[in-house]
Coordinates of C-alpha atoms and ligand atoms in Angstrom, one line a residue:
Chain A
X1 CA 97.4 110.9 -50.6
X2 CA 98.3 111.1 -54.3
X3 CA 102.0 111.4 -54.9
X4 CA 103.1 114.9 -55.9
X5 CA 106.1 115.6 -58.0
X6 CA 108.1 118.8 -58.5
X7 CA 110.6 120.1 -61.1
X8 CA 113.7 121.9 -59.8
X9 CA 117.0 123.3 -60.9
X10 CA 120.0 122.3 -58.9
X11 CA 123.2 124.3 -58.8
X12 CA 125.7 122.0 -57.1
X13 CA 129.3 122.7 -56.0
X14 CA 131.7 120.4 -57.9
X15 CA 135.3 120.1 -56.8
X16 CA 137.6 117.3 -58.0
X17 CA 140.0 117.3 -55.0
X18 CA 141.0 119.5 -52.1
X19 CA 143.5 121.6 -54.0
X20 CA 141.8 122.4 -57.3
X21 CA 139.3 125.2 -57.8
X22 CA 135.6 124.3 -57.6
X23 CA 132.7 125.5 -59.6
X24 CA 128.9 125.1 -59.8
X25 CA 127.2 122.7 -62.2
X26 CA 123.6 123.2 -63.0
X27 CA 121.3 120.2 -63.4
X28 CA 117.6 119.9 -64.1
X29 CA 115.8 117.7 -61.5
X30 CA 112.5 116.8 -63.0
X31 CA 109.6 114.8 -61.5
X32 CA 111.1 114.7 -58.0
X33 CA 108.6 113.1 -55.6
X34 CA 107.9 115.4 -52.6
X35 CA 108.0 112.3 -50.4
X36 CA 111.7 111.8 -51.1
X37 CA 114.3 113.0 -48.7
X38 CA 116.9 115.4 -49.9
X39 CA 119.5 112.7 -50.1
X40 CA 117.1 110.4 -52.0
X41 CA 116.7 113.3 -54.5
X42 CA 120.5 113.4 -54.9
X43 CA 120.5 109.6 -55.4
X44 CA 118.0 110.0 -58.2
X45 CA 120.2 112.7 -59.8
X46 CA 123.3 110.5 -59.4
X47 CA 121.5 107.6 -61.1
X48 CA 120.8 109.8 -64.1
X49 CA 124.3 111.2 -64.2
X50 CA 125.7 107.7 -64.1
X51 CA 123.4 106.6 -67.0
X52 CA 124.7 109.6 -69.0
X53 CA 128.3 108.4 -68.2
X54 CA 128.9 111.5 -66.0
X55 CA 130.6 111.7 -62.6
X56 CA 128.0 111.5 -59.8
X57 CA 127.8 114.1 -57.1
X58 CA 129.9 113.1 -54.1
X59 CA 128.1 113.6 -50.8
X60 CA 128.4 112.2 -47.3
X61 CA 125.8 110.1 -45.6
X62 CA 125.4 107.1 -43.4
X63 CA 122.4 106.5 -41.1
X64 CA 119.9 108.7 -43.0
X65 CA 117.9 108.9 -39.8
X66 CA 119.4 112.0 -38.3
X67 CA 121.7 110.5 -35.7
X68 CA 125.1 109.9 -37.2
X69 CA 126.2 113.4 -38.2
X70 CA 127.6 112.4 -41.6
X71 CA 125.3 114.3 -43.9
X72 CA 125.1 118.0 -44.3
X73 CA 125.4 120.6 -47.0
X74 CA 124.5 124.3 -47.2
X75 CA 121.2 124.5 -49.1
X76 CA 120.3 128.0 -50.3
X77 CA 122.4 129.5 -47.6
X78 CA 121.1 127.3 -44.8
X79 CA 123.2 124.6 -43.2
X80 CA 121.1 121.3 -43.5
X81 CA 118.5 123.2 -45.5
X82 CA 115.6 125.5 -44.5
X83 CA 113.9 123.3 -41.9
X84 CA 114.8 123.9 -38.3
X85 CA 116.3 121.2 -36.1
X86 CA 116.6 118.8 -39.0
X87 CA 119.6 117.1 -40.6
X88 CA 119.8 117.1 -44.4
X89 CA 118.9 113.4 -44.6
X90 CA 115.7 114.1 -42.7
X91 CA 114.7 117.0 -44.9
X92 CA 111.9 116.2 -47.3
X93 CA 111.4 117.5 -50.8
X94 CA 107.9 118.8 -49.8
X95 CA 109.8 121.7 -48.3
X96 CA 110.5 122.9 -51.9
X97 CA 108.3 123.9 -54.7
X98 CA 108.2 123.5 -58.5
X99 CA 110.4 125.9 -60.4
X100 CA 112.7 126.5 -57.5
X101 CA 116.5 126.7 -57.9
X102 CA 118.4 125.0 -55.2
X103 CA 122.0 126.0 -54.6
X104 CA 123.9 123.2 -52.8
X105 CA 127.3 123.9 -51.3
X106 CA 129.6 122.0 -49.0
X107 CA 130.1 123.2 -45.4
X108 CA 132.8 125.8 -45.9
X109 CA 135.6 126.4 -43.4
X110 CA 139.3 126.3 -43.8
X111 CA 139.4 123.8 -40.9
X112 CA 137.1 121.5 -42.9
X113 CA 139.0 120.9 -46.2
X114 CA 136.8 119.8 -49.1
X115 CA 137.5 116.3 -50.1
X116 CA 135.3 116.2 -53.2
X117 CA 132.2 118.1 -54.2
X118 CA 130.0 118.2 -51.0
X119 CA 132.2 115.9 -49.0
X120 CA 134.4 117.6 -46.3
X121 CA 137.0 116.3 -43.9
X122 CA 135.8 116.8 -40.3
X123 CA 138.9 115.2 -38.8
X124 CA 139.5 118.5 -36.9
X125 CA 136.5 117.6 -34.7
X126 CA 138.0 114.1 -34.0
X127 CA 141.2 115.8 -32.9
X128 CA 139.3 118.1 -30.6
X129 CA 137.6 115.1 -28.9
X130 CA 140.9 113.3 -28.7
X131 CA 142.5 116.3 -27.0
X132 CA 139.8 116.1 -24.4
X133 CA 141.3 112.8 -23.3
X134 CA 140.0 110.2 -20.9
X135 CA 137.5 110.3 -18.0
X136 CA 138.1 108.4 -14.9
X137 CA 135.9 105.3 -14.8
X138 CA 136.9 102.1 -13.1
X139 CA 137.0 99.2 -15.4
X140 CA 135.8 95.8 -14.3
X141 CA 132.5 95.2 -12.7
X142 CA 129.7 97.7 -13.2
X143 CA 129.4 99.8 -10.1
X144 CA 126.3 99.8 -8.0
X145 CA 124.0 102.3 -9.7
X146 CA 123.3 104.3 -6.6
X147 CA 127.0 104.7 -5.7
X148 CA 127.4 107.7 -8.0
X149 CA 124.3 110.0 -7.6
X150 CA 123.7 112.4 -10.4
X151 CA 121.1 115.2 -9.8
X152 CA 118.3 115.0 -12.4
X153 CA 118.9 118.6 -13.6
X154 CA 122.6 117.9 -14.2
X155 CA 121.9 114.7 -15.9
X156 CA 119.4 116.4 -18.2
X157 CA 121.9 119.2 -19.0
X158 CA 124.6 116.7 -19.8
X159 CA 122.2 114.7 -22.0
X160 CA 121.1 117.8 -23.9
X161 CA 124.7 118.5 -24.7
X162 CA 125.4 114.9 -25.6
X163 CA 122.8 115.2 -28.3
X164 CA 125.4 116.8 -30.5
X165 CA 126.1 114.5 -33.5
X166 CA 129.2 116.4 -34.6
X167 CA 127.9 117.2 -38.0
X168 CA 129.7 120.6 -38.3
X169 CA 126.7 122.7 -39.2
X170 CA 127.6 125.1 -36.4
X171 CA 131.0 125.7 -38.0
X172 CA 129.3 126.0 -41.5
X173 CA 126.9 128.7 -40.3
X174 CA 129.2 130.7 -38.1
X175 CA 130.6 133.9 -39.8
X176 CA 133.9 133.1 -38.0
X177 CA 133.8 129.4 -38.8
X178 CA 134.0 128.8 -35.1
X179 CA 133.8 125.4 -33.6
X180 CA 132.7 126.8 -30.2
X181 CA 129.3 125.2 -30.1
X182 CA 130.6 121.8 -30.9
X183 CA 133.6 122.0 -28.5
X184 CA 131.4 123.5 -25.8
X185 CA 128.8 120.7 -26.1
X186 CA 131.5 118.1 -25.8
X187 CA 132.9 119.9 -22.7
X188 CA 129.5 120.4 -21.2
X189 CA 128.3 116.8 -21.6
X190 CA 131.2 115.7 -19.3
X191 CA 131.7 118.6 -16.8
X192 CA 128.2 118.2 -15.4
X193 CA 128.7 114.6 -14.5
X194 CA 130.7 113.3 -11.6
X195 CA 132.6 110.9 -13.9
X196 CA 133.9 113.9 -15.9
X197 CA 135.0 116.0 -12.9
X198 CA 138.6 114.9 -12.1
X199 CA 139.8 115.9 -15.5
X200 CA 137.6 118.9 -16.1
X201 CA 140.3 121.7 -15.8
X202 CA 142.8 119.9 -18.1
X203 CA 140.1 118.9 -20.5
X204 CA 138.7 122.4 -21.2
X205 CA 142.1 123.9 -21.7
X206 CA 143.3 121.1 -24.0
X207 CA 140.1 121.1 -26.1
X208 CA 140.1 124.9 -26.6
X209 CA 143.8 124.8 -27.5
X210 CA 143.1 122.1 -30.1
X211 CA 140.1 124.1 -31.4
X212 CA 142.4 127.1 -32.0
X213 CA 145.1 124.9 -33.5
X214 CA 142.8 123.4 -36.1
X215 CA 142.1 126.9 -37.4
X216 CA 138.6 127.6 -36.2
X217 CA 137.5 131.1 -35.3
X218 CA 136.3 132.4 -32.0
X219 CA 132.7 133.1 -30.8
X220 CA 131.2 136.5 -31.6
X221 CA 127.8 135.5 -30.1
X222 CA 125.9 135.8 -33.4
X223 CA 123.8 132.7 -32.6
X224 CA 123.9 131.4 -36.1
X225 CA 125.1 128.0 -34.8
X226 CA 122.2 127.6 -32.4
X227 CA 119.7 128.4 -35.2
X228 CA 121.0 125.8 -37.6
X229 CA 121.9 123.0 -35.2
X230 CA 119.8 119.9 -36.1
X231 CA 120.0 118.8 -32.4
X232 CA 119.1 122.2 -31.0
X233 CA 122.3 122.6 -29.0
X234 CA 122.1 125.9 -27.2
X235 CA 124.6 128.7 -27.0
X236 CA 124.3 128.2 -23.2
X237 CA 126.9 125.4 -23.8
X238 CA 129.4 128.1 -24.9
X239 CA 128.6 129.9 -21.6
X240 CA 129.5 126.7 -19.8
X241 CA 132.7 126.2 -21.8
X242 CA 133.8 129.8 -20.9
X243 CA 132.9 129.2 -17.2
X244 CA 134.9 126.0 -17.2
X245 CA 137.8 127.8 -18.8
X246 CA 137.7 130.5 -16.1
X247 CA 137.6 127.9 -13.4
X248 CA 140.6 126.1 -15.0
X249 CA 142.5 129.4 -15.2
X250 CA 141.8 130.1 -11.6
X251 CA 142.9 126.7 -10.3
X252 CA 146.6 126.0 -10.4
X253 CA 147.5 122.7 -12.1
X254 CA 145.0 119.9 -12.4
Chain B
X1 CA 149.9 117.7 -20.5
X2 CA 152.9 120.1 -20.1
X3 CA 151.5 121.9 -23.1
X4 CA 148.1 122.5 -21.5
X5 CA 149.6 123.3 -18.2
X6 CA 151.9 126.1 -19.2
X7 CA 150.6 129.5 -18.1
X8 CA 151.4 131.3 -21.2
X9 CA 149.6 128.7 -23.4
X10 CA 146.5 128.9 -21.2
X11 CA 146.2 132.6 -21.4
X12 CA 146.8 132.9 -25.2
X13 CA 143.8 130.9 -26.5
X14 CA 141.0 132.5 -28.2
X15 CA 138.7 131.9 -25.2
X16 CA 141.2 133.6 -22.9
X17 CA 141.5 136.6 -25.2
X18 CA 137.7 136.9 -25.3
X19 CA 137.6 136.8 -21.5
X20 CA 140.0 139.8 -21.4
X21 CA 137.9 141.6 -24.1
X22 CA 134.9 141.0 -21.9
X23 CA 136.4 142.1 -18.6
X24 CA 138.0 145.2 -20.0
X25 CA 134.7 145.9 -21.9
X26 CA 132.8 145.8 -18.7
X27 CA 135.3 148.2 -17.1
X28 CA 134.8 150.6 -20.0
X29 CA 131.1 150.3 -19.6
X30 CA 131.4 151.4 -15.9
X31 CA 133.5 154.3 -17.1
X32 CA 130.9 155.2 -19.8
X33 CA 128.0 155.1 -17.4
X34 CA 129.9 157.3 -14.9
X35 CA 130.8 159.7 -17.7
X36 CA 127.2 159.9 -18.7
X37 CA 126.0 160.7 -15.2
X38 CA 128.7 163.4 -14.8
X39 CA 127.8 164.9 -18.2
X40 CA 124.2 165.3 -17.1
X41 CA 125.4 168.1 -14.8
X42 CA 125.5 170.4 -17.8
X43 CA 121.7 170.7 -17.5
X44 CA 122.3 172.1 -14.0
X45 CA 124.3 175.0 -15.4
X46 CA 127.9 176.2 -15.6
X47 CA 128.7 176.1 -11.9
X48 CA 127.6 172.5 -11.5
X49 CA 129.5 171.2 -14.5
X50 CA 132.7 173.3 -13.8
X51 CA 132.6 172.4 -10.2
X52 CA 132.5 168.7 -11.1
X53 CA 135.4 169.1 -13.5
X54 CA 137.4 170.9 -10.8
X55 CA 136.7 168.2 -8.3
X56 CA 138.0 165.6 -10.8
X57 CA 141.1 167.7 -11.5
X58 CA 141.7 168.1 -7.7
X59 CA 142.1 164.3 -7.5
X60 CA 145.6 165.0 -8.7
X61 CA 147.7 161.9 -8.8
X62 CA 144.7 159.7 -8.3
X63 CA 143.2 161.0 -11.5
X64 CA 146.2 159.9 -13.4
X65 CA 146.0 156.4 -11.8
X66 CA 142.4 156.2 -12.9
X67 CA 143.4 157.5 -16.4
X68 CA 146.2 155.0 -16.7
X69 CA 143.8 152.2 -15.7
X70 CA 141.3 153.4 -18.3
X71 CA 144.0 153.5 -21.0
X72 CA 145.3 150.1 -20.1
X73 CA 141.7 148.7 -20.3
X74 CA 141.1 150.4 -23.6
X75 CA 144.4 149.3 -25.1
X76 CA 143.8 145.6 -24.1
X77 CA 140.1 145.8 -25.2
X78 CA 140.8 147.3 -28.6
X79 CA 144.0 145.4 -29.3
X80 CA 142.6 141.9 -28.5
X81 CA 139.2 142.6 -30.0
X82 CA 140.8 143.8 -33.2
X83 CA 143.1 140.8 -33.2
X84 CA 140.2 138.4 -32.7
X85 CA 138.2 140.0 -35.5
X86 CA 141.1 140.0 -37.8
X87 CA 141.8 136.3 -37.1
X88 CA 138.1 135.4 -37.6
X89 CA 138.1 137.0 -41.0
X90 CA 140.6 134.5 -42.3
X91 CA 138.9 131.3 -41.2
X92 CA 136.8 130.8 -44.3
X93 CA 138.7 131.7 -47.4
X94 CA 136.2 130.1 -49.8
X95 CA 133.0 132.1 -49.8
X96 CA 129.4 130.8 -49.9
X97 CA 127.5 131.6 -53.1
X98 CA 124.3 132.0 -51.1
X99 CA 124.1 133.1 -47.5
X100 CA 121.1 133.5 -45.2
X101 CA 121.5 134.8 -41.7
X102 CA 119.2 133.0 -39.4
X103 CA 120.7 133.8 -36.0
X104 CA 118.8 135.9 -33.5
X105 CA 121.4 138.7 -33.6
X106 CA 121.0 142.0 -35.5
X107 CA 123.3 144.4 -37.3
X108 CA 125.0 145.6 -34.1
X109 CA 126.8 142.3 -33.7
X110 CA 128.1 142.4 -37.3
X111 CA 129.3 146.0 -36.9
X112 CA 131.3 145.6 -33.6
X113 CA 134.7 146.3 -35.2
X114 CA 133.3 149.3 -37.2
X115 CA 131.4 150.9 -34.3
X116 CA 134.6 150.3 -32.3
X117 CA 136.8 152.0 -34.9
X118 CA 134.5 155.0 -35.0
X119 CA 134.6 155.2 -31.2
X120 CA 138.4 155.1 -31.2
X121 CA 138.7 157.9 -33.8
X122 CA 136.1 159.9 -31.9
X123 CA 138.0 159.3 -28.6
X124 CA 141.1 161.2 -29.9
X125 CA 139.0 164.0 -31.4
X126 CA 137.1 164.2 -28.1
X127 CA 140.3 164.5 -26.0
X128 CA 141.7 167.2 -28.3
X129 CA 138.4 169.0 -28.2
X130 CA 137.6 169.0 -24.5
X131 CA 140.2 167.4 -22.3
X132 CA 143.1 169.4 -23.8
X133 CA 140.9 172.3 -25.1
X134 CA 141.6 175.8 -23.7
X135 CA 139.1 176.4 -20.9
X136 CA 139.8 180.1 -20.6
X137 CA 139.6 183.1 -22.9
X138 CA 137.1 184.1 -25.6
X139 CA 136.4 180.5 -26.7
X140 CA 134.5 180.0 -23.4
X141 CA 132.3 183.0 -23.6
X142 CA 128.8 182.0 -24.7
X143 CA 127.1 184.9 -26.5
X144 CA 123.7 183.4 -25.9
X145 CA 124.3 183.7 -22.1
X146 CA 124.3 187.4 -22.5
X147 CA 127.4 188.5 -20.7
X148 CA 131.1 188.6 -21.4
X149 CA 131.8 186.0 -18.7
X150 CA 134.2 183.2 -19.3
X151 CA 132.4 179.9 -18.6
X152 CA 135.3 177.5 -18.4
X153 CA 134.6 173.9 -19.5
X154 CA 130.9 174.7 -19.8
X155 CA 131.6 177.5 -22.3
X156 CA 134.0 175.4 -24.3
X157 CA 131.5 172.5 -24.6
X158 CA 128.6 174.8 -25.4
X159 CA 130.5 176.6 -28.2
X160 CA 131.7 173.4 -29.6
X161 CA 128.2 172.0 -29.8
X162 CA 126.8 175.2 -31.2
X163 CA 128.6 174.3 -34.4
X164 CA 126.1 172.0 -36.1
X165 CA 128.7 170.0 -38.0
X166 CA 130.6 169.2 -34.8
X167 CA 127.4 168.4 -32.9
X168 CA 126.4 166.0 -35.7
X169 CA 129.8 164.3 -35.4
X170 CA 129.3 163.8 -31.6
X171 CA 125.8 162.5 -32.2
X172 CA 127.0 159.9 -34.7
X173 CA 129.8 158.9 -32.4
X174 CA 127.6 158.4 -29.4
X175 CA 125.1 156.4 -31.5
X176 CA 128.1 154.1 -32.3
X177 CA 128.7 153.7 -28.6
X178 CA 125.0 152.8 -28.1
X179 CA 125.2 150.4 -31.0
X180 CA 128.3 148.7 -29.7
X181 CA 126.8 148.3 -26.3
X182 CA 123.5 147.0 -27.6
X183 CA 125.3 143.8 -28.6
X184 CA 128.2 143.9 -26.1
X185 CA 126.1 144.0 -23.0
X186 CA 124.2 140.8 -24.1
X187 CA 127.3 139.1 -25.4
X188 CA 129.5 139.7 -22.4
X189 CA 127.5 137.4 -20.1
X190 CA 128.1 134.4 -22.5
X191 CA 131.8 135.2 -22.5
X192 CA 132.0 135.4 -18.7
X193 CA 130.1 132.1 -18.3
X194 CA 126.9 133.3 -16.7
X195 CA 124.1 133.6 -19.3
X196 CA 121.5 130.8 -19.2
X197 CA 119.4 130.0 -22.3
X198 CA 116.3 131.2 -20.5
X199 CA 117.8 134.6 -19.8
X200 CA 118.9 135.3 -23.4
X201 CA 115.9 137.3 -24.4
X202 CA 116.2 139.4 -21.2
X203 CA 119.9 140.0 -21.7
X204 CA 119.1 141.2 -25.3
X205 CA 116.4 143.5 -24.0
X206 CA 118.7 145.0 -21.2
X207 CA 121.6 145.5 -23.6
X208 CA 119.3 147.2 -26.1
X209 CA 117.8 149.4 -23.5
X210 CA 121.2 150.5 -22.1
X211 CA 122.5 151.1 -25.6
X212 CA 119.6 153.4 -26.4
X213 CA 119.8 155.2 -23.0
X214 CA 123.6 155.8 -23.4
X215 CA 123.2 157.0 -27.0
X216 CA 120.2 159.3 -26.1
X217 CA 121.8 160.5 -22.9
X218 CA 125.0 161.6 -24.5
X219 CA 123.2 162.9 -27.6
X220 CA 120.8 165.0 -25.5
X221 CA 123.6 167.5 -24.7
X222 CA 124.5 168.6 -28.3
X223 CA 120.8 168.4 -29.2
X224 CA 120.0 170.7 -26.2
X225 CA 122.7 173.2 -27.2
X226 CA 121.5 173.2 -30.8
X227 CA 117.9 173.8 -29.8
X228 CA 118.9 176.6 -27.4
X229 CA 121.2 178.2 -30.0
X230 CA 119.0 178.0 -33.1
X231 CA 115.5 177.5 -32.0
X232 CA 114.7 178.9 -28.5
X233 CA 117.8 181.1 -28.0
X234 CA 117.3 182.8 -24.7
X235 CA 119.7 183.3 -21.8
X236 CA 120.6 180.4 -19.6
Ligands
HEM1 C1 133.2 153.0 -25.2 C2 134.1 152.1 -25.2 C3 133.8 150.6 -25.4 C4 133.1 149.8 -24.6 C5 132.3 150.2 -23.3 C6 133.2 148.5 -25.1 C7 132.6 147.4 -24.6 C8 132.6 146.1 -25.2 C9 132.1 144.9 -24.6 C10 131.4 144.8 -23.2 C11 132.2 143.9 -25.5 C12 131.7 142.5 -25.4 C13 132.8 141.5 -25.1 C14 132.2 140.1 -25.1 O1 131.3 139.9 -25.9 O2 132.7 139.3 -24.4 C15 132.9 144.5 -26.6 C16 133.2 143.7 -27.8 C17 133.9 144.2 -28.8 N1 134.5 145.5 -28.9 FE1 134.3 147.0 -27.6 N2 134.0 148.5 -26.3 C18 134.4 149.8 -26.4 C19 135.2 150.3 -27.4 C20 135.7 149.5 -28.4 C21 136.7 150.0 -29.4 C22 137.3 151.4 -29.5 C23 136.9 148.9 -30.3 C24 137.8 148.8 -31.5 C25 138.4 149.6 -32.2 C26 136.1 147.8 -29.8 C27 136.0 146.6 -30.5 C28 135.2 145.6 -30.1 C29 135.0 144.4 -30.8 C30 135.6 144.0 -32.2 C31 134.2 143.5 -30.0 C32 133.7 142.1 -30.4 C33 134.7 141.1 -30.0 C34 134.2 139.7 -30.5 O3 133.0 139.4 -30.3 O4 135.0 138.9 -30.9 N3 135.4 148.2 -28.7 N4 133.1 145.8 -26.4
FES2 S1 123.1 110.7 -42.6 FE1 123.3 110.3 -40.5 S2 122.6 112.2 -39.7 FE2 122.2 112.4 -41.8

C-alpha cells in the first residue's frame, strides 16, 4: 500500500511551568504519514522545532504500546483522541484527514497540576494507591496453587478491573474531574480476590478519603469516564466501590 | 488507621454523602409516586379527592411525623446534593478549549441541580397554593360545575388550574420532576452499589419511563382542567 501523507494544523497547549499561564501555539504539520502514531507525529514536529532552535513540545510517554499509562492528552475534546479504547500512543494518524485542525491539550484537573505543556503530575493517583495499603500474602515459598480457590467469574472481574493503566483519562473526561473510575478499579481488582479480603473495609475507606483529599470531584454518573477509558473499565467498578463502602460503613472496625 | 476508623471521617467522604443523597432521593421518589396516585382521585370527582384529603388530615399527629420525615429527607437530599455539585464545580479551574461529550448520558444528568432548584421553588409555591390555601369560601366554588356549592380542596385546585398561567407553571415544574427522575432513577443504583454493567440500558429505560409517567401523570390534571374550562366546558 502506497504511503499516504496528510497536512494538518496543530494548536498545542504550551505552559512553561505549573504556576504560569498557558496559551496555545499553532504549528503547521505538513507531510505527516498516516502510518505514524500520534506520538510519532509529535516527534516529527519536535525535530522541526529543535532545528528551528525552538522549544520542543513536552509530552509524556514510555511504552508506546498502550500498556504503561504514561501518555495521554485531550485531542479535539477527546481524552486519548477520537478512537475508542485506544491510548494516544496507539492512535494512528490515519484517523485524521488533510486540512484538519487538531487541538491538543493536557488532561485538565486541579488534582493533576500541569508540569509543562502536555505533561501532568499524576502523583495523586500514586497516593490513592498507597492509601490502599497492603494485602495479606505470606512471603516465603509460593503456596500450593489449589490452596486458595478463586471462582472463574470473580477472577475475570478482578482481571478486568486490573486492566486499568492509571492514565488519568477518566479524570480528564469527567465534568467533575472525579477519580472515581480509577479508584474503583483499584478497589475492585482486590476486593473480588481472597487475598484482598482481610483489608477490604479499611482499604475502601482509606482510598476514598485520599481521593477526596487530593481534590478530585465525586461521581455524577455521566459515564464520560467509561467512554474514554483506553482499557474499557466499566462504571460497574464504581458500583462495586460504593457497595464496598456501604459494607465498610456497616461493619464496625476492621 | 485511626484516621480511617473514626466514624465522623467515614461518613463525611464524597461517597458517603452520595449515599445519603441516594437514599433520601429514593425516599422522595416513594413520596412522589404516592402523591401521584393520590392526585389521580381528582378524576373521580370532588367527593373522592376531598375524602382522601380528609383521611390524610385525620391522621393527626402521624401526619406530622410523616411530614417531618419528608422534610428531613428533603433537607438532607437538597443540602448534600447542592454541596456535592458546588464542590464538583471547583475541581477543574482551567477550562478545556474544546470539549466533546461522549458519555451515554443525556441533558437530564447535566441539569440535575437546575431541575432540583426549580422543584424546590415550586415546592414552596405549591404549599402556599394548596396545602395552606383556603379550602372554603368563594375560591372553592367552580362556576363550571353549575352550582354555588363549595367544593373544598377540589374547588381550590380546579380554580387554580383554570388560570392558564398558573397551570403552565405547574406543568413546567412537573416536567422538571420528570427530568430529574429520568436520570436519578438510573443513577441511584450505581450509588447504592447494585447496578451491573449489563443492566445499565435497562436502568436507563426504566428511569426514563418513570420520568415520563410522573411528568405526564401530574401534568394531566392541569391539562384536564384547562380542557374542561376552555374547550369542552360542561358540568362535572
Ligand atoms: C421530587 C423531589 C426529588 C426527588 C424524588 C429526587 C430524587 C433524586 C435521586 C433519586 C437522585 C439520585 C441520587 C444518586 O444518583 O445517587 C437525585 C440526585 C440529585 N438531586 Fe434530587 N430529588 C428531588 C429533589 C431535588 C431538589 C429539590 C434538589 C436541589 C435543589 C435536588 C438536587 C439533586 C442533585 C444536584 C442530584 C445529583 C447529585 C449528584 O449526582 O452528584 N433534588 N435526586
Ligand atoms: S506510552 Fe505507554 S500507554 Fe501510551
